[in-house]
CSV table of C-alpha atoms in Angstrom, one decimal:
chain,number,residue,atom,x,y,z
B,1,MET,CA,-73.3,9.8,-26.9
B,2,LYS,CA,-70.7,12.6,-27.5
B,3,PHE,CA,-70.2,13.0,-23.8
B,4,LEU,CA,-69.6,9.2,-23.3
B,5,LYS,CA,-67.1,9.3,-26.2
B,6,GLY,CA,-65.3,12.2,-24.7
B,7,LEU,CA,-65.2,10.6,-21.3
B,8,GLY,CA,-63.8,7.4,-22.9
B,9,VAL,CA,-61.1,9.3,-24.6
B,10,PHE,CA,-60.3,11.2,-21.4
B,11,ILE,CA,-60.0,7.9,-19.4
B,12,LEU,CA,-57.9,6.2,-22.1
B,13,THR,CA,-55.6,9.3,-22.3
B,14,ILE,CA,-55.0,9.1,-18.5
B,15,VAL,CA,-54.2,5.4,-18.8
B,16,LEU,CA,-51.8,6.0,-21.7
B,17,PHE,CA,-50.1,8.8,-19.8
B,18,LEU,CA,-49.6,6.8,-16.6
B,19,SER,CA,-48.5,3.6,-18.4
B,20,THR,CA,-46.0,5.5,-20.6
B,21,LEU,CA,-44.6,7.4,-17.6
B,22,GLY,CA,-44.3,4.2,-15.6
B,23,LEU,CA,-42.4,2.5,-18.4
B,24,LEU,CA,-40.1,5.4,-18.9
B,25,ILE,CA,-39.1,5.4,-15.2
B,26,LEU,CA,-39.1,1.6,-14.6
B,27,ILE,CA,-37.2,0.4,-17.6
B,28,PRO,CA,-33.9,2.2,-16.9
B,29,ILE,CA,-34.1,1.1,-13.2
B,30,LYS,CA,-34.8,-2.5,-14.1
B,31,SER,CA,-32.0,-2.5,-16.7
B,32,THR,CA,-29.5,-1.1,-14.2
B,33,LEU,CA,-30.4,-3.7,-11.6
B,34,SER,CA,-30.0,-6.7,-13.9
B,35,LYS,CA,-27.4,-9.2,-12.7
B,36,ASP,CA,-25.3,-8.7,-15.9
B,37,THR,CA,-25.2,-4.9,-15.4
B,38,ILE,CA,-24.2,-5.4,-11.7
B,39,LYS,CA,-21.5,-7.9,-12.7
B,40,ASN,CA,-20.1,-5.7,-15.5
B,41,THR,CA,-20.2,-2.6,-13.3
B,42,ILE,CA,-18.0,-4.3,-10.6
B,43,THR,CA,-15.8,-6.0,-13.1
B,44,ASN,CA,-15.0,-2.7,-14.8
B,45,LEU,CA,-14.1,-0.9,-11.6
B,46,ASP,CA,-10.6,0.4,-11.5
B,47,ILE,CA,-10.0,-0.1,-7.7
B,48,ALA,CA,-6.3,1.0,-7.8
B,49,LYS,CA,-7.2,4.2,-9.6
B,50,MET,CA,-10.1,5.0,-7.1
B,51,ILE,CA,-7.8,4.4,-4.2
B,52,LYS,CA,-5.3,6.8,-5.7
B,53,GLU,CA,-7.9,9.5,-6.4
B,54,SER,CA,-10.1,9.3,-3.3
B,55,PRO,CA,-9.0,9.3,0.3
B,56,GLU,CA,-12.5,8.3,1.4
B,57,ILE,CA,-12.5,5.2,-0.9
B,58,GLU,CA,-8.9,4.3,0.2
B,59,SER,CA,-10.0,4.4,3.8
B,60,ALA,CA,-13.1,2.3,3.2
B,61,ILE,CA,-11.2,-0.3,1.1
B,62,ASN,CA,-8.4,-0.5,3.6
B,63,GLU,CA,-11.0,-1.2,6.3
B,64,MET,CA,-12.7,-3.8,4.1
B,65,PHE,CA,-9.5,-5.6,3.2
B,66,GLU,CA,-7.8,-5.4,6.6
B,67,PRO,CA,-8.4,-9.2,7.3
B,68,LEU,CA,-6.8,-10.0,3.9
B,69,TYR,CA,-3.9,-7.6,4.6
B,70,GLU,CA,-3.2,-9.4,8.0
B,71,GLN,CA,-3.1,-12.8,6.3
B,72,ALA,CA,-0.9,-11.4,3.5
B,73,ARG,CA,1.5,-9.9,6.1
B,74,ASP,CA,1.9,-13.3,7.7
B,75,PHE,CA,3.2,-14.6,4.3
B,76,GLY,CA,5.4,-11.5,3.8
B,77,ILE,CA,3.1,-10.1,1.0
B,78,ASP,CA,2.8,-6.4,0.6
B,79,GLU,CA,-0.7,-4.7,0.8
B,80,ASP,CA,-0.2,-3.3,-2.8
B,81,VAL,CA,0.0,-6.9,-4.0
B,82,VAL,CA,-3.3,-7.7,-2.3
B,83,VAL,CA,-5.0,-4.7,-4.0
B,84,LYS,CA,-3.5,-5.8,-7.3
B,85,ILE,CA,-5.1,-9.3,-6.9
B,86,ILE,CA,-8.5,-7.9,-5.8
B,87,ASP,CA,-8.3,-5.5,-8.8
B,88,SER,CA,-7.8,-8.3,-11.3
B,89,LYS,CA,-10.6,-8.9,-13.7
B,90,GLU,CA,-10.9,-12.5,-12.6
B,91,VAL,CA,-11.6,-11.6,-8.9
B,92,LYS,CA,-13.8,-8.7,-9.7
B,93,GLY,CA,-15.7,-10.8,-12.2
B,94,LEU,CA,-16.3,-13.5,-9.5
B,95,VAL,CA,-17.4,-10.8,-6.9
B,96,GLY,CA,-19.5,-9.1,-9.5
B,97,GLY,CA,-21.2,-12.4,-10.4
B,98,ILE,CA,-22.0,-13.1,-6.7
B,99,ALA,CA,-23.4,-9.5,-6.2
B,100,GLY,CA,-25.4,-9.8,-9.4
B,101,ASN,CA,-27.0,-13.1,-8.3
B,102,LEU,CA,-27.9,-11.7,-4.9
B,103,VAL,CA,-29.4,-8.5,-6.4
B,104,ASP,CA,-31.3,-10.6,-9.0
B,105,TYR,CA,-32.8,-12.6,-6.1
B,106,VAL,CA,-33.9,-9.5,-4.3
B,107,VAL,CA,-35.5,-8.2,-7.5
B,108,THR,CA,-37.0,-11.3,-8.9
B,109,GLY,CA,-37.2,-13.8,-6.1
B,110,GLU,CA,-35.7,-16.5,-8.4
B,111,ASN,CA,-33.4,-18.8,-6.4
B,112,GLN,CA,-30.0,-19.7,-7.8
B,113,LYS,CA,-26.5,-20.6,-6.6
B,114,ILE,CA,-24.6,-17.6,-5.2
B,115,VAL,CA,-21.7,-18.8,-7.3
B,116,SER,CA,-22.4,-20.9,-10.4
B,117,THR,CA,-20.2,-23.6,-12.0
B,118,ASN,CA,-19.9,-21.3,-15.0
B,119,ASP,CA,-18.5,-18.4,-12.8
B,120,ILE,CA,-15.8,-20.6,-11.3
B,121,SER,CA,-14.9,-22.2,-14.6
B,122,THR,CA,-14.7,-18.7,-16.2
B,123,LEU,CA,-12.4,-17.6,-13.3
B,124,VAL,CA,-10.1,-20.6,-13.7
B,125,GLY,CA,-10.1,-20.2,-17.5
B,126,SER,CA,-9.2,-16.5,-17.2
B,127,VAL,CA,-6.3,-17.3,-14.8
B,128,LEU,CA,-5.0,-19.9,-17.3
B,129,ASP,CA,-5.1,-17.4,-20.1
B,130,ASP,CA,-3.3,-14.8,-18.0
B,131,ILE,CA,-0.5,-17.4,-17.2
B,132,ASP,CA,-0.3,-18.1,-20.9
B,133,GLU,CA,0.0,-14.4,-21.9
B,134,SER,CA,2.6,-13.8,-19.2
B,135,GLY,CA,4.9,-16.4,-20.8
B,136,PHE,CA,5.4,-18.1,-17.4
B,137,TYR,CA,3.9,-21.4,-18.9
B,138,LYS,CA,2.3,-22.2,-22.2
B,139,PHE,CA,-0.8,-24.5,-21.9
B,140,LYS,CA,-1.7,-26.7,-24.7
B,141,ASP,CA,-5.4,-26.7,-25.7
B,142,ASP,CA,-5.9,-30.3,-24.4
B,143,GLU,CA,-4.3,-29.3,-21.1
B,144,LYS,CA,-6.6,-26.4,-20.7
B,145,SER,CA,-9.6,-28.6,-21.5
B,146,LYS,CA,-8.5,-31.2,-19.0
B,147,ILE,CA,-8.0,-28.6,-16.2
B,148,LEU,CA,-11.3,-26.9,-16.9
B,149,GLY,CA,-13.1,-30.3,-17.1
B,150,ALA,CA,-11.6,-31.4,-13.7
B,151,VAL,CA,-12.6,-28.0,-12.2
B,152,GLU,CA,-16.2,-28.3,-13.5
B,153,GLU,CA,-16.4,-31.9,-12.2
B,154,GLN,CA,-15.2,-31.0,-8.8
B,155,VAL,CA,-17.6,-28.0,-8.6
B,156,ASN,CA,-20.5,-30.1,-9.7
B,157,ASN,CA,-19.6,-32.7,-7.0
B,158,TYR,CA,-19.8,-30.0,-4.3
B,159,GLN,CA,-22.7,-28.0,-5.9
B,160,ASP,CA,-25.0,-28.9,-3.0
B,161,LEU,CA,-22.5,-27.3,-0.5
B,162,LEU,CA,-22.6,-23.9,-2.4
B,163,PRO,CA,-25.2,-21.5,-0.7
B,164,ASP,CA,-28.3,-20.4,-2.6
B,165,THR,CA,-29.3,-16.8,-3.0
B,166,SER,CA,-32.4,-17.6,-0.8
B,167,ILE,CA,-30.0,-17.4,2.1
B,168,ILE,CA,-31.1,-13.8,2.3
B,169,GLU,CA,-34.7,-14.7,3.0
B,170,ASP,CA,-33.7,-17.6,5.2
B,171,THR,CA,-31.8,-15.1,7.4
B,172,LEU,CA,-34.8,-12.8,7.5
B,173,ASP,CA,-37.2,-15.7,8.4
B,174,LYS,CA,-35.1,-16.3,11.5
B,175,ASP,CA,-35.4,-12.6,12.6
B,176,SER,CA,-38.7,-11.9,14.2
B,177,ASP,CA,-38.2,-8.1,13.7
B,178,ALA,CA,-37.6,-8.4,9.9
B,179,LYS,CA,-41.3,-8.4,8.9
B,180,GLU,CA,-41.1,-4.9,7.4
B,181,ILE,CA,-37.9,-5.8,5.4
B,182,LYS,CA,-39.7,-8.8,3.9
B,183,GLU,CA,-42.7,-6.7,3.0
B,184,GLY,CA,-40.3,-4.3,1.4
B,185,LEU,CA,-38.8,-7.1,-0.6
B,186,GLU,CA,-42.2,-8.1,-1.9
B,187,LEU,CA,-42.9,-4.5,-2.9
B,188,ILE,CA,-39.6,-4.2,-4.7
B,189,ARG,CA,-40.3,-7.5,-6.6
B,190,PHE,CA,-43.7,-6.2,-7.7
B,191,ILE,CA,-42.4,-2.8,-8.8
B,192,LEU,CA,-39.4,-4.2,-10.6
B,193,GLY,CA,-40.8,-7.5,-11.7
B,194,ASN,CA,-41.7,-8.5,-15.3
B,195,ASN,CA,-45.4,-8.7,-14.5
B,196,LEU,CA,-45.8,-4.9,-13.9
B,197,ILE,CA,-43.9,-4.1,-17.1
B,198,ILE,CA,-46.2,-6.4,-19.0
B,199,TYR,CA,-49.3,-4.8,-17.4
B,200,LEU,CA,-48.1,-1.4,-18.3
B,201,VAL,CA,-47.3,-2.4,-21.9
B,202,VAL,CA,-50.8,-4.0,-22.3
B,203,ALA,CA,-52.4,-0.9,-20.8
B,204,MET,CA,-50.5,1.3,-23.2
B,205,LEU,CA,-51.4,-0.7,-26.2
B,206,VAL,CA,-55.1,-1.0,-25.2
B,207,SER,CA,-55.4,2.8,-24.6
B,208,VAL,CA,-53.8,3.6,-27.9
B,209,LEU,CA,-56.2,1.2,-29.7
B,210,GLY,CA,-59.1,2.6,-27.8
B,211,ILE,CA,-58.2,6.2,-28.7
B,212,LEU,CA,-57.7,5.1,-32.3
B,213,GLY,CA,-61.2,3.6,-32.4
B,214,LEU,CA,-62.8,6.6,-30.8
B,215,LYS,CA,-60.9,9.3,-32.7
B,216,PHE,CA,-60.2,7.5,-36.0
B,217,LYS,CA,-61.8,10.3,-38.1
B,218,LYS,CA,-59.3,12.6,-39.7
B,219,ALA,CA,-56.5,10.7,-37.9
B,220,LYS,CA,-57.1,12.8,-34.8
B,221,TRP,CA,-56.0,9.9,-32.7
B,222,ILE,CA,-52.4,10.5,-33.8
B,223,LYS,CA,-52.4,14.0,-32.3
B,224,THR,CA,-54.0,12.8,-29.0
B,225,VAL,CA,-51.6,9.9,-28.6
B,226,ALA,CA,-48.5,12.0,-29.6
B,227,ILE,CA,-49.4,14.8,-27.1
B,228,THR,CA,-50.1,12.4,-24.3
B,229,VAL,CA,-46.8,10.5,-24.8
B,230,LEU,CA,-45.0,13.8,-25.2
B,231,VAL,CA,-46.4,15.1,-21.9
B,232,ALA,CA,-45.4,11.7,-20.2
B,233,GLY,CA,-41.9,12.1,-21.7
B,234,ILE,CA,-41.6,15.6,-20.3
B,235,PHE,CA,-42.8,14.5,-16.9
B,236,ALA,CA,-40.2,11.6,-17.0
B,237,LEU,CA,-37.5,14.1,-17.9
B,238,LEU,CA,-38.5,16.4,-15.0
B,239,THR,CA,-38.6,13.3,-12.7
B,240,THR,CA,-35.1,12.4,-13.9
B,241,PHE,CA,-33.8,15.9,-13.2
B,242,GLY,CA,-35.2,15.5,-9.6
B,243,LEU,CA,-33.6,12.1,-9.3
B,244,LYS,CA,-30.3,13.5,-10.6
B,245,PHE,CA,-30.4,16.2,-7.8
B,246,VAL,CA,-31.1,13.5,-5.2
B,247,GLY,CA,-28.6,11.1,-6.8
B,248,ASP,CA,-25.8,13.7,-6.5
B,249,ILE,CA,-26.5,14.1,-2.8
B,250,LEU,CA,-26.5,10.3,-2.3
B,251,VAL,CA,-23.3,9.9,-4.3
B,252,GLU,CA,-21.7,12.5,-2.0
B,253,GLU,CA,-23.0,10.6,1.1
B,254,VAL,CA,-21.8,7.2,-0.1
B,255,LYS,CA,-18.7,8.2,-2.1
B,256,GLU,CA,-16.6,5.7,0.0
B,257,ILE,CA,-18.6,2.9,-1.7
B,258,PRO,CA,-16.8,2.5,-5.0
B,259,PHE,CA,-19.6,1.3,-7.4
B,260,MET,CA,-22.5,3.2,-5.9
B,261,ASN,CA,-21.7,6.2,-8.1
B,262,VAL,CA,-22.2,4.1,-11.2
B,263,LEU,CA,-25.3,2.3,-9.9
B,264,ILE,CA,-27.0,5.6,-9.0
B,265,ASN,CA,-26.1,7.6,-12.1
B,266,LYS,CA,-26.5,4.8,-14.7
B,267,PRO,CA,-30.4,4.6,-14.5
B,268,ILE,CA,-30.5,8.4,-14.4
B,269,ASN,CA,-28.4,8.7,-17.6
B,270,PHE,CA,-30.4,5.9,-19.3
B,271,SER,CA,-33.7,7.6,-18.3
B,272,PHE,CA,-32.4,10.9,-19.8
B,273,ILE,CA,-31.7,9.2,-23.1
B,274,LEU,CA,-34.9,7.1,-23.2
B,275,SER,CA,-37.2,10.0,-22.2
B,276,GLY,CA,-35.4,12.5,-24.3
B,277,THR,CA,-35.7,10.2,-27.4
B,278,ILE,CA,-39.4,9.6,-26.9
B,279,THR,CA,-40.0,13.3,-26.3
B,280,LEU,CA,-38.1,14.2,-29.5
B,281,LEU,CA,-40.0,11.5,-31.5
B,282,MET,CA,-43.4,12.8,-30.4
B,283,ILE,CA,-42.4,16.4,-31.3
B,284,VAL,CA,-41.4,15.3,-34.8
B,285,THR,CA,-44.7,13.3,-35.0
B,286,LEU,CA,-46.7,16.4,-34.1
B,287,ILE,CA,-44.8,18.6,-36.6
B,288,VAL,CA,-45.4,16.0,-39.4
B,289,TYR,CA,-49.1,15.7,-38.4
B,290,THR,CA,-49.6,19.5,-38.5
B,291,VAL,CA,-47.8,19.9,-41.8
B,292,LEU,CA,-49.8,17.2,-43.5
B,293,LYS,CA,-53.1,18.4,-42.0
B,294,ASN,CA,-52.5,22.0,-43.2
B,295,LYS,CA,-51.6,20.7,-46.7
B,296,LYS,CA,-55.0,19.0,-47.3
B,297,PRO,CA,-57.1,22.2,-47.6
B,298,GLU,CA,-54.5,23.7,-50.1
B,299,GLU,CA,-54.7,20.5,-52.2
B,300,LYS,CA,-58.5,20.7,-52.3
B,301,GLU,CA,-58.4,24.4,-53.4
B,302,ALA,CA,-55.9,23.5,-56.2
């Protein structure tokens, strides 16, 4: 019986360790790849500053914007003006929304419009606000409402013409050599999907309750759970250090892609904070547990 109990505690401890480690690694990555994070990351980019500070980024952006520059030259518009327009919060917000929706489809498989009615309305609303603030023209509240209403109505009328995010998979379906890419998409959706997070949380809770039941006497379960989570936290920190090393290499390799630096470092920084916090909490828990345990014999003697 004692052997079976020990075996049960060992298995539950392994499950707790793996589920905790999985959550500590997955949650930061999943958070970073959310469409809101992608949109905010792109919206907050200072493109003009990055062009000024990095020749590699300047070269990459010039190559990317060359078709726009050519059109602008035809109208006698300077390249700096084009950069200023692209660097506006409205344009970056729209581009960020599109990128966020596409990444969200890759991660979740949930189909949606690449550009939503809300994205376009927000863009128009921001432009109207900027015109207001510039003093070029002062819109009355009812004028803004009428303009935004007309924009939403027109966008809704042409909603069917807007492409869906599933265009990614439709493109892959037409390519007979894209089987491995589609399998990769399915793997990404499983790893970063909500179901795996739920499974890990359930496994973590079940293992904690199981350890509690098997080691309830003298609150030994607290020590077992705290040490297991502490070790998982340390492993997560070590993994994060490894990812930081790899991330620095990747950032150097793709430094001409403006927002990749943020997307690579953001989950690493989040993981440092999350894993570090959990590790610190478990150390405090073990210290409190040890102090209280050592006090009990003294109280009995008194």
